[in-house]
Short mmCIF file of N, CA, C and O in Angstrom, two decimals:
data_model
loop_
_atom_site.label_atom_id
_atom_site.label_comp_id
_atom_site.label_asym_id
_atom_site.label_seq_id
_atom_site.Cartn_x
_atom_site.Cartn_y
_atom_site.Cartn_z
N UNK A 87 -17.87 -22.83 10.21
CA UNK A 87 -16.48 -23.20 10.13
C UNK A 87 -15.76 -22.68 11.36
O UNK A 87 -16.08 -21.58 11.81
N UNK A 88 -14.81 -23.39 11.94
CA UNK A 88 -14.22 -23.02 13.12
C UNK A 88 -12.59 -23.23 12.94
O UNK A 88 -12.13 -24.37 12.78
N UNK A 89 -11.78 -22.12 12.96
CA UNK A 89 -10.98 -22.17 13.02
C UNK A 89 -9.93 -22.00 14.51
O UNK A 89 -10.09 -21.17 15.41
N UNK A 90 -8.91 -22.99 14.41
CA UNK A 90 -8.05 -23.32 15.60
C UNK A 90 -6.58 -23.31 15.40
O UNK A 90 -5.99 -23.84 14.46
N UNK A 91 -6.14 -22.76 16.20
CA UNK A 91 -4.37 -22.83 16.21
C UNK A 91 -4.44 -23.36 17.39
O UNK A 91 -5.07 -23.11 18.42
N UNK A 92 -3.23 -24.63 16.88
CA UNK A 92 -2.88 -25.39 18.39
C UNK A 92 -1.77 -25.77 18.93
O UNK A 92 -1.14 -26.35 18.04
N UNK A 93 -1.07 -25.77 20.06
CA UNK A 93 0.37 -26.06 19.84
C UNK A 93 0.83 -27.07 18.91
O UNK A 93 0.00 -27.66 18.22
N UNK A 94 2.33 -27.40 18.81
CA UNK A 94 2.61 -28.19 17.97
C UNK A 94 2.32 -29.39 18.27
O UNK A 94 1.45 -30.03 17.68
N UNK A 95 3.22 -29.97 19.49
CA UNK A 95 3.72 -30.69 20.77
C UNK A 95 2.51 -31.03 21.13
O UNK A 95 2.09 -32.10 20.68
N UNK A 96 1.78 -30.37 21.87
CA UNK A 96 0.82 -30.75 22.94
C UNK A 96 -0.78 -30.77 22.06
O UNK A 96 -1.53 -31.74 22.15
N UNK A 97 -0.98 -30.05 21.57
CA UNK A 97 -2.21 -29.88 20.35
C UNK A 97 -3.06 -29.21 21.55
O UNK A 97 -4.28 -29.30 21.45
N UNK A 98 -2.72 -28.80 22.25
CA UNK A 98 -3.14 -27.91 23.33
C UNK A 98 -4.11 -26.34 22.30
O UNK A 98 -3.54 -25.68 21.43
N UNK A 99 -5.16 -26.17 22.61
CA UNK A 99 -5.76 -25.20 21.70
C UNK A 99 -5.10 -23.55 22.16
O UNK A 99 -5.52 -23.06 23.20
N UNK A 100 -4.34 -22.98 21.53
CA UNK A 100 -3.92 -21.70 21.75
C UNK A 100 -4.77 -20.33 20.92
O UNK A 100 -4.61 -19.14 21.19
N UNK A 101 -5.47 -20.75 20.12
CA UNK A 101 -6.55 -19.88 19.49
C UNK A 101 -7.81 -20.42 18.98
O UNK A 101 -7.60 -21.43 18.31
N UNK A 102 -9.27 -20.05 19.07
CA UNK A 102 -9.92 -20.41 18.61
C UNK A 102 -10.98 -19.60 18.28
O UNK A 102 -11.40 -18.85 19.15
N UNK A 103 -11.78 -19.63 16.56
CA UNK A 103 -12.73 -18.64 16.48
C UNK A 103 -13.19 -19.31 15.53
O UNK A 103 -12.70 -20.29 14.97
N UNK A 104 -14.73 -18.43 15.22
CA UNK A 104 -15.28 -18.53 14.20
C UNK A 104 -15.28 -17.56 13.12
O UNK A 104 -14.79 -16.57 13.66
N UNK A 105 -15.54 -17.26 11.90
CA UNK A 105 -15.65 -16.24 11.26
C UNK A 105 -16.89 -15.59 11.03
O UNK A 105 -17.03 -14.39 10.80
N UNK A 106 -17.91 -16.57 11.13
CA UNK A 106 -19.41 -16.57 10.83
C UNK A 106 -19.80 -15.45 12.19
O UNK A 106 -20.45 -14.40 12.09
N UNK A 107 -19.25 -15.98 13.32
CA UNK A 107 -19.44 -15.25 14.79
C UNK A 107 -18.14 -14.19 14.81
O UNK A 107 -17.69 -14.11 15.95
N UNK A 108 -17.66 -13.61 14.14
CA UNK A 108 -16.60 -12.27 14.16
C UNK A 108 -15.60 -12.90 15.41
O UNK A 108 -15.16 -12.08 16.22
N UNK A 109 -15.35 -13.95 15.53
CA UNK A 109 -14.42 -14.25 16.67
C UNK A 109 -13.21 -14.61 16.23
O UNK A 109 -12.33 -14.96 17.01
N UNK A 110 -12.98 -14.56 14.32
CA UNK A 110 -12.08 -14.62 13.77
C UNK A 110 -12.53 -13.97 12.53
O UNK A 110 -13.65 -13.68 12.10
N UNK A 111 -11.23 -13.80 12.04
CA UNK A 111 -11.23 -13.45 10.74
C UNK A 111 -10.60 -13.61 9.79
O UNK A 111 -9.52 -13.12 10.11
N UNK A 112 -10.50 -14.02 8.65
CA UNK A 112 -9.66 -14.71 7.43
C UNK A 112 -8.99 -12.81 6.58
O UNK A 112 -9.76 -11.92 6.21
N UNK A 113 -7.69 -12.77 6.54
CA UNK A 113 -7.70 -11.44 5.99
C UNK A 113 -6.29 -11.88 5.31
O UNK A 113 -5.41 -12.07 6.14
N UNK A 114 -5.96 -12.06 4.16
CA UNK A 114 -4.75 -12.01 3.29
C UNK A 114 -4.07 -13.01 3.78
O UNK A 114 -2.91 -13.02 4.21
N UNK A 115 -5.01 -14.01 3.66
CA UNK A 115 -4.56 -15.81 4.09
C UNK A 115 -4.45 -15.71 5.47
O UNK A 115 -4.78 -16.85 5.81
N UNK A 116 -4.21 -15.12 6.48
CA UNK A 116 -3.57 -15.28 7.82
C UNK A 116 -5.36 -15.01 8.60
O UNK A 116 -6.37 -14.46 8.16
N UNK A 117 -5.10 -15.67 9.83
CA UNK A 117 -6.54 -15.24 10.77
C UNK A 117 -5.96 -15.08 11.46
O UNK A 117 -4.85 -15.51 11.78
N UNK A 118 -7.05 -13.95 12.05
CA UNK A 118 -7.05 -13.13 13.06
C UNK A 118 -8.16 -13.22 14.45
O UNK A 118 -9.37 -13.03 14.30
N UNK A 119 -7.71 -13.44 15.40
CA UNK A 119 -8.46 -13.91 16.28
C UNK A 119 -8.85 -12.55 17.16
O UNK A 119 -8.05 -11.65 17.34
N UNK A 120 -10.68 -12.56 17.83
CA UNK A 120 -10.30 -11.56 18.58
C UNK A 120 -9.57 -11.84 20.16
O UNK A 120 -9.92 -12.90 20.67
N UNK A 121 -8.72 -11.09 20.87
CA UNK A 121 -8.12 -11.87 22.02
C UNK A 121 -8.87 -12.07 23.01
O UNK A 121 -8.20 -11.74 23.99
N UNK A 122 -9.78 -12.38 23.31
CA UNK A 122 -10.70 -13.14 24.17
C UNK A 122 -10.65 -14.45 24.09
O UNK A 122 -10.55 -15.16 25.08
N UNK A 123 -10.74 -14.92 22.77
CA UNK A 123 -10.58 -16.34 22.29
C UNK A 123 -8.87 -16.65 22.12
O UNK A 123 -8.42 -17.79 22.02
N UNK A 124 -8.30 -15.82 22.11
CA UNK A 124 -6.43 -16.52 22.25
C UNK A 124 -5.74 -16.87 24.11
O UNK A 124 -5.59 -16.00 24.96
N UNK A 125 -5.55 -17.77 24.21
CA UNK A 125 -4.96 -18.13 25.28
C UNK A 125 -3.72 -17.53 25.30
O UNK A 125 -3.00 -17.96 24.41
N UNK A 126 -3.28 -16.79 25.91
CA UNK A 126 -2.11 -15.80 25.90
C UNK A 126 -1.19 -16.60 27.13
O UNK A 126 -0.23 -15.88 27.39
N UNK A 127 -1.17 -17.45 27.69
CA UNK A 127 -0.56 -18.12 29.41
C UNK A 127 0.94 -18.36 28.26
O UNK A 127 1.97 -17.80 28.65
N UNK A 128 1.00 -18.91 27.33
CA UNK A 128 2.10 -19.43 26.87
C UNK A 128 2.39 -18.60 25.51
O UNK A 128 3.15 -19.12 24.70
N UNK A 129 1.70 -17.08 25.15
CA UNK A 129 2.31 -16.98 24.09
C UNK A 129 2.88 -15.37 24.99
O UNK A 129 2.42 -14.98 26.07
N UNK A 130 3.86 -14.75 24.25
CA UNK A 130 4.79 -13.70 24.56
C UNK A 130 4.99 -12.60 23.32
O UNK A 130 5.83 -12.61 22.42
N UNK A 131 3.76 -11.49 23.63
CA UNK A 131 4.38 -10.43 22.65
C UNK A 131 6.01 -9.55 22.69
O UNK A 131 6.58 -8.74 23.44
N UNK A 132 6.27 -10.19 21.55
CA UNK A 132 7.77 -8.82 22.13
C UNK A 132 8.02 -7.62 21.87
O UNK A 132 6.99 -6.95 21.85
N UNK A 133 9.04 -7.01 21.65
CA UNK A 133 9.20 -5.89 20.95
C UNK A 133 9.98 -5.99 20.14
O UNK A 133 10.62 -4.94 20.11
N UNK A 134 10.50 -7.05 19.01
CA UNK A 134 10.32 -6.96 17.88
C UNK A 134 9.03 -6.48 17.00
O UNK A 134 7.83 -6.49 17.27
N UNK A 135 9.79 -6.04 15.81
CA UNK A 135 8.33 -5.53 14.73
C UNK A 135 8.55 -5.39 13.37
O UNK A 135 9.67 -5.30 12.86
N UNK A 136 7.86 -5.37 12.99
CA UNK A 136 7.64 -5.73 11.47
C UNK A 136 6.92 -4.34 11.17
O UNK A 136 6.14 -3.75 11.93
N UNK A 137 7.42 -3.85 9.60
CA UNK A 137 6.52 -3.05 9.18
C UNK A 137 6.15 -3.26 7.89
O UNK A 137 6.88 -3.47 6.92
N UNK A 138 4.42 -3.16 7.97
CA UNK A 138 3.72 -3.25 6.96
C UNK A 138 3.81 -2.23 6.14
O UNK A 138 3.83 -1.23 6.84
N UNK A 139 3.92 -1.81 4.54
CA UNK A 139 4.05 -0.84 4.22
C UNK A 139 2.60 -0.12 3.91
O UNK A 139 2.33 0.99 3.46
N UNK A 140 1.68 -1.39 4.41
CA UNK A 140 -0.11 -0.80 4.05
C UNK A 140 -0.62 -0.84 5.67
O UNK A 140 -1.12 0.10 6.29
N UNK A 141 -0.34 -2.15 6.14
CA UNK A 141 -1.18 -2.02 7.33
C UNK A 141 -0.23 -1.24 8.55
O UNK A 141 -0.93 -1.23 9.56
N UNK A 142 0.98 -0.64 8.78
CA UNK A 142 1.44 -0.10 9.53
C UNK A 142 2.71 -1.30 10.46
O UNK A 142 3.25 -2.22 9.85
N UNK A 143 2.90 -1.09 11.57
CA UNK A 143 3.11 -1.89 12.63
C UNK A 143 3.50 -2.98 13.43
O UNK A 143 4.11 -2.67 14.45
N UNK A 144 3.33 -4.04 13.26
CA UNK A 144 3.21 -5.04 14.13
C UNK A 144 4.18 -5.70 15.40
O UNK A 144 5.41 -5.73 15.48
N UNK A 145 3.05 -6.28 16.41
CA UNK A 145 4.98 -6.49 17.27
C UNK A 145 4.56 -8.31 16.93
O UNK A 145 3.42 -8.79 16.91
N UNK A 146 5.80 -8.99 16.72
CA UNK A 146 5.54 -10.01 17.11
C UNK A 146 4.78 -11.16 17.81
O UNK A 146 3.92 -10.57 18.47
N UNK A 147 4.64 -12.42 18.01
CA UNK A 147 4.49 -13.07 19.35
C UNK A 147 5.12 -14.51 19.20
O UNK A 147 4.95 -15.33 18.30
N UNK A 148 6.05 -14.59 20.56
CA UNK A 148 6.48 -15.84 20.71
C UNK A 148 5.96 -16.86 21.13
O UNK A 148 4.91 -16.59 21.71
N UNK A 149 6.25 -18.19 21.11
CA UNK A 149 5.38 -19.20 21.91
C UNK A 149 6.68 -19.89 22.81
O UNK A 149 7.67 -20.45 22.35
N UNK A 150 6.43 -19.73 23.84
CA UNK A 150 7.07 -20.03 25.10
C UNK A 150 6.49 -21.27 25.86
O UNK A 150 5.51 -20.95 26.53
N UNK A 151 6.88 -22.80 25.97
CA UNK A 151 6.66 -23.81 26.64
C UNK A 151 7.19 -24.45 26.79
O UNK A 151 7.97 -24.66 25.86
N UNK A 152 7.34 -25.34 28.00
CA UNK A 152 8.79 -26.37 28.27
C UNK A 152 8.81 -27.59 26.84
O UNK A 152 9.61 -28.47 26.53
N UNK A 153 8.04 -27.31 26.49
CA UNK A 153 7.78 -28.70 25.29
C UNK A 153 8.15 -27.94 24.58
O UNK A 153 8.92 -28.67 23.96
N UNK A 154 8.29 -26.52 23.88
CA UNK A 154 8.71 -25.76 22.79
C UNK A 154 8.50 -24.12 22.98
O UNK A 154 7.65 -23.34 23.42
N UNK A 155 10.21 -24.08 22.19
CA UNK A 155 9.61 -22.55 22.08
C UNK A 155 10.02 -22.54 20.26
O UNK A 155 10.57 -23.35 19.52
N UNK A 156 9.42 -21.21 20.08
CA UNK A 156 9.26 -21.08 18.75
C UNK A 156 9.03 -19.86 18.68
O UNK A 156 8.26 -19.44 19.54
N UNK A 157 9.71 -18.65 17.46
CA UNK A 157 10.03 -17.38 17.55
C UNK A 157 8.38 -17.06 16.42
O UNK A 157 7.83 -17.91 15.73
N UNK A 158 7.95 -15.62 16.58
CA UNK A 158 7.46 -15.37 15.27
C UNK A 158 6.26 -16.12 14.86
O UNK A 158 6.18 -16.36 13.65
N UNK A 159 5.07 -16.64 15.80
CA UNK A 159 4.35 -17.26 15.68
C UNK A 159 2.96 -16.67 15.47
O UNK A 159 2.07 -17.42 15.07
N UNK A 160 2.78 -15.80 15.63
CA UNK A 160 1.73 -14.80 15.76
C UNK A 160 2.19 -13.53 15.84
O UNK A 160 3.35 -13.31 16.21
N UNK A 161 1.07 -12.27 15.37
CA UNK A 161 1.48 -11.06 15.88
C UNK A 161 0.49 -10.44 16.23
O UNK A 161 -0.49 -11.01 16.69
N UNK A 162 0.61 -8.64 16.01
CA UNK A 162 -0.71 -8.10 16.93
C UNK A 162 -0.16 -6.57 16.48
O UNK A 162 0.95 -6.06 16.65
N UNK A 163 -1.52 -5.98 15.77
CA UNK A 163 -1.22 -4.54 15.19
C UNK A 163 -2.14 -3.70 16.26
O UNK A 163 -3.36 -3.59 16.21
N UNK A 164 -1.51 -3.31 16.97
CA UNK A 164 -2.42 -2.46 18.36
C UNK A 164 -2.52 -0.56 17.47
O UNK A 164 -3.22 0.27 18.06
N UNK A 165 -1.97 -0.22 16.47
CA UNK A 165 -2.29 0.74 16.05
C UNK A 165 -2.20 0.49 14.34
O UNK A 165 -1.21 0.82 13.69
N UNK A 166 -3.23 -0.06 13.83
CA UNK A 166 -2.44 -0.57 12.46
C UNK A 166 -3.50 1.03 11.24
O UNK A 166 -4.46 1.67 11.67
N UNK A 167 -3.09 1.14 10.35
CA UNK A 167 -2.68 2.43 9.22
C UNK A 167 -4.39 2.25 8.90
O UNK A 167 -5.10 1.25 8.94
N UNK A 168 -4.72 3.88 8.51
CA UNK A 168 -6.37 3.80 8.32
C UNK A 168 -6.93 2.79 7.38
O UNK A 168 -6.41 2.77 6.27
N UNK A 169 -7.97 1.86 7.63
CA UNK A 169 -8.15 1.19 6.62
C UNK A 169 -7.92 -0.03 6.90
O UNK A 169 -8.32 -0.87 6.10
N UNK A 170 -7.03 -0.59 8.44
CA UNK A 170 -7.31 -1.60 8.48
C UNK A 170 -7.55 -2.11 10.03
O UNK A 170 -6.91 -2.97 10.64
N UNK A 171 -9.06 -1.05 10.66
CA UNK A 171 -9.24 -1.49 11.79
C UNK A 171 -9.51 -2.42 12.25
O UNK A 171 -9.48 -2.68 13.45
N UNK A 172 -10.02 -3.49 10.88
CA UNK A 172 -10.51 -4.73 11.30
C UNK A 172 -9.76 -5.51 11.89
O UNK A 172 -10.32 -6.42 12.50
N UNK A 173 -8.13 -5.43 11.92
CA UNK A 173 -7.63 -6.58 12.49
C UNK A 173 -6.78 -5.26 13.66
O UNK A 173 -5.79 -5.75 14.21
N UNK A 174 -6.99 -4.11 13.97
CA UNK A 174 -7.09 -3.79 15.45
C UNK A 174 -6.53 -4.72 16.48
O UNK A 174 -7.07 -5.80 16.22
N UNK A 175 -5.97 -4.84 17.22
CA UNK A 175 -5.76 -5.66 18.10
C UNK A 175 -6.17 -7.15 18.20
O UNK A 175 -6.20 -7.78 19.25
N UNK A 176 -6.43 -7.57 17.15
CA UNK A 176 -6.82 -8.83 16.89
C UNK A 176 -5.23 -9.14 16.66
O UNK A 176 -4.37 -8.48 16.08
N UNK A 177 -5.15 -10.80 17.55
CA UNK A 177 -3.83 -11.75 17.39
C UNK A 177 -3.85 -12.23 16.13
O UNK A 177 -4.89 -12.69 15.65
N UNK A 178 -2.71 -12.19 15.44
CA UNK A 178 -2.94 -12.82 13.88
C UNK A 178 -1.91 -14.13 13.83
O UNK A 178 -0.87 -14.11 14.48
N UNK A 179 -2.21 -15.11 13.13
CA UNK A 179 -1.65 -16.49 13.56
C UNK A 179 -1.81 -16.85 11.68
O UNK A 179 -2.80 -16.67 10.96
N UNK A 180 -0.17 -17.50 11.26
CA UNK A 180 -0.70 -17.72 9.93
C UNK A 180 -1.44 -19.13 9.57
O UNK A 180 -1.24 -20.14 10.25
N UNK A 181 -2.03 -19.11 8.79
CA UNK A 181 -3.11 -20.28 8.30
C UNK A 181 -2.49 -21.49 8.00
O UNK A 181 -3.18 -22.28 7.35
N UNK A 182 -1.36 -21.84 8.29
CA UNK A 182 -0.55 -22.95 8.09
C UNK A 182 0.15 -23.06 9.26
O UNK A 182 0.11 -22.21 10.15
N UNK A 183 1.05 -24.52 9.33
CA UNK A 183 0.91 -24.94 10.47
C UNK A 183 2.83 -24.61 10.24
O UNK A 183 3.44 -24.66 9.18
N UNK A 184 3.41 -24.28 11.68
CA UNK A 184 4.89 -23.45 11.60
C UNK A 184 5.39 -24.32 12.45
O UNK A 184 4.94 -25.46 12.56
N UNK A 185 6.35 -23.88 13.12
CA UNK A 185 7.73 -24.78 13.83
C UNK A 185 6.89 -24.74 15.10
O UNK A 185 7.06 -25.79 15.73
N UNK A 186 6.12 -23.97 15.65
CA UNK A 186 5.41 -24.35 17.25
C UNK A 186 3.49 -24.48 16.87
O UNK A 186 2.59 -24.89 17.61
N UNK A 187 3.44 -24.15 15.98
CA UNK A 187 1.70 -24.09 15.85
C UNK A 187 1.46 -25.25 14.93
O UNK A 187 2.41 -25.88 14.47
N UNK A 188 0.04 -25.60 14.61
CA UNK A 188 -0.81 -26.27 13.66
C UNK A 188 -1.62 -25.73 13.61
O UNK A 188 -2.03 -25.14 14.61
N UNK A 189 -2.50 -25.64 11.99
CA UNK A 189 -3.58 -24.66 11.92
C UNK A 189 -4.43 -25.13 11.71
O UNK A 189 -4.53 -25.02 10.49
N UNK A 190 -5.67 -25.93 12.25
CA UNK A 190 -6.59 -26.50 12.20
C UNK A 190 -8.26 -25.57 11.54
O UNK A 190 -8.86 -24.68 12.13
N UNK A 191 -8.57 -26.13 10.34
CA UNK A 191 -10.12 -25.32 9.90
C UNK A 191 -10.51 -26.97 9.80
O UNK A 191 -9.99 -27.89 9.16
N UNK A 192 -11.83 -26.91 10.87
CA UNK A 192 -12.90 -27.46 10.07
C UNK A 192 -14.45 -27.38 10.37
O UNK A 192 -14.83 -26.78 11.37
N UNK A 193 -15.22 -27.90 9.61
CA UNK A 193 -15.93 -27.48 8.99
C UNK A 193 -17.49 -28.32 10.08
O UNK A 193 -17.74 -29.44 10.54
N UNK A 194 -17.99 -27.28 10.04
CA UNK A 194 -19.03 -27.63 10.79
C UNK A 194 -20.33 -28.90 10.58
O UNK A 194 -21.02 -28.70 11.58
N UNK A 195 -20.86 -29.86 9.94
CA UNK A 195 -21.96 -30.39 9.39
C UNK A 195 -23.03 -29.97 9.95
O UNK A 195 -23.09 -29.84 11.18
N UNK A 196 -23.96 -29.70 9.20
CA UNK A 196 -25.53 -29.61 9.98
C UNK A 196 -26.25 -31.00 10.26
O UNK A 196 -26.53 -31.78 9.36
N UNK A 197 -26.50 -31.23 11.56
CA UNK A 197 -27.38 -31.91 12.30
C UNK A 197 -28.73 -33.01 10.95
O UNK A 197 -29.63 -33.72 11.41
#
C-alpha cells in the first residue's frame, strides 16, 4: 500500500511512503512520513504549535504556492513526550484530503 499527499491544485506529489517499507506510518488516523520522502520546496514549518496533552509539541506546516496557500496542513513533533518516538520528526499530514492537500492510499496488486 502506498500512501500519497498531493497538492490540491496541481496534484503535484508533496509526500510519499509506504508503511510496509517504514517510509510512512498510519498512527491515530493521520500519516506520518519519514522526511526524506516529503518534498519540503513548497511546504513551511512555522512557529505556531499545538499541544498534545500525550504526545507533547508540535509546530505546524504551511503550504505555500502561487496556485495556493493553505494554513495547518501538516505538522512535525521534533521533541514529542516518552512513548512516542515513532513519529520523531516524522511530517504528519492528515489522512483526508483539506483546503491545499488530497490524500491519496492505494493499493498495490500483485503481478
Amino acid at each position: 500500500m502506498s500512501l500519497q499527499i498531493q497538492h490540491k491544485e496541481t496534484k503535484s506529489v508533496i509526500a510519499e511512503g509506504n508503511p510496509a517499507e517504514n517510509t510512512a506510518i498510519v498512527f491515530e488516523g493521520n500519516w506520518y512520513f519519514d522526511p526524506a520522502k516529503v518534498d519540503m520546496s513548497a511546504l513551511k514549518v512555522t512557529e505556531r504549535t499545538y499541544t498534545c496533552p500525550y504526545k507533547g509539541v508540535c509546530f505546524w506546516i504551511d503550504l505555500d504556492t502561487p496556485e495556493l496557500q493553505a494554513r495547518n496542513i501538516g505538522w512535525v513533533y521534533n521533541n514529542p513526550k516518552p512513548g512516542f518516538d515513532m513519529i520523531k520528526d516524522r511530517i504528519g499530514f492528515y489522512a483526508r484530503d483539506t483546503s491545499g492537500t488530497l490524500a491519496v492510499r492505494s493499493v498495490e496488486i500483485p503481478a
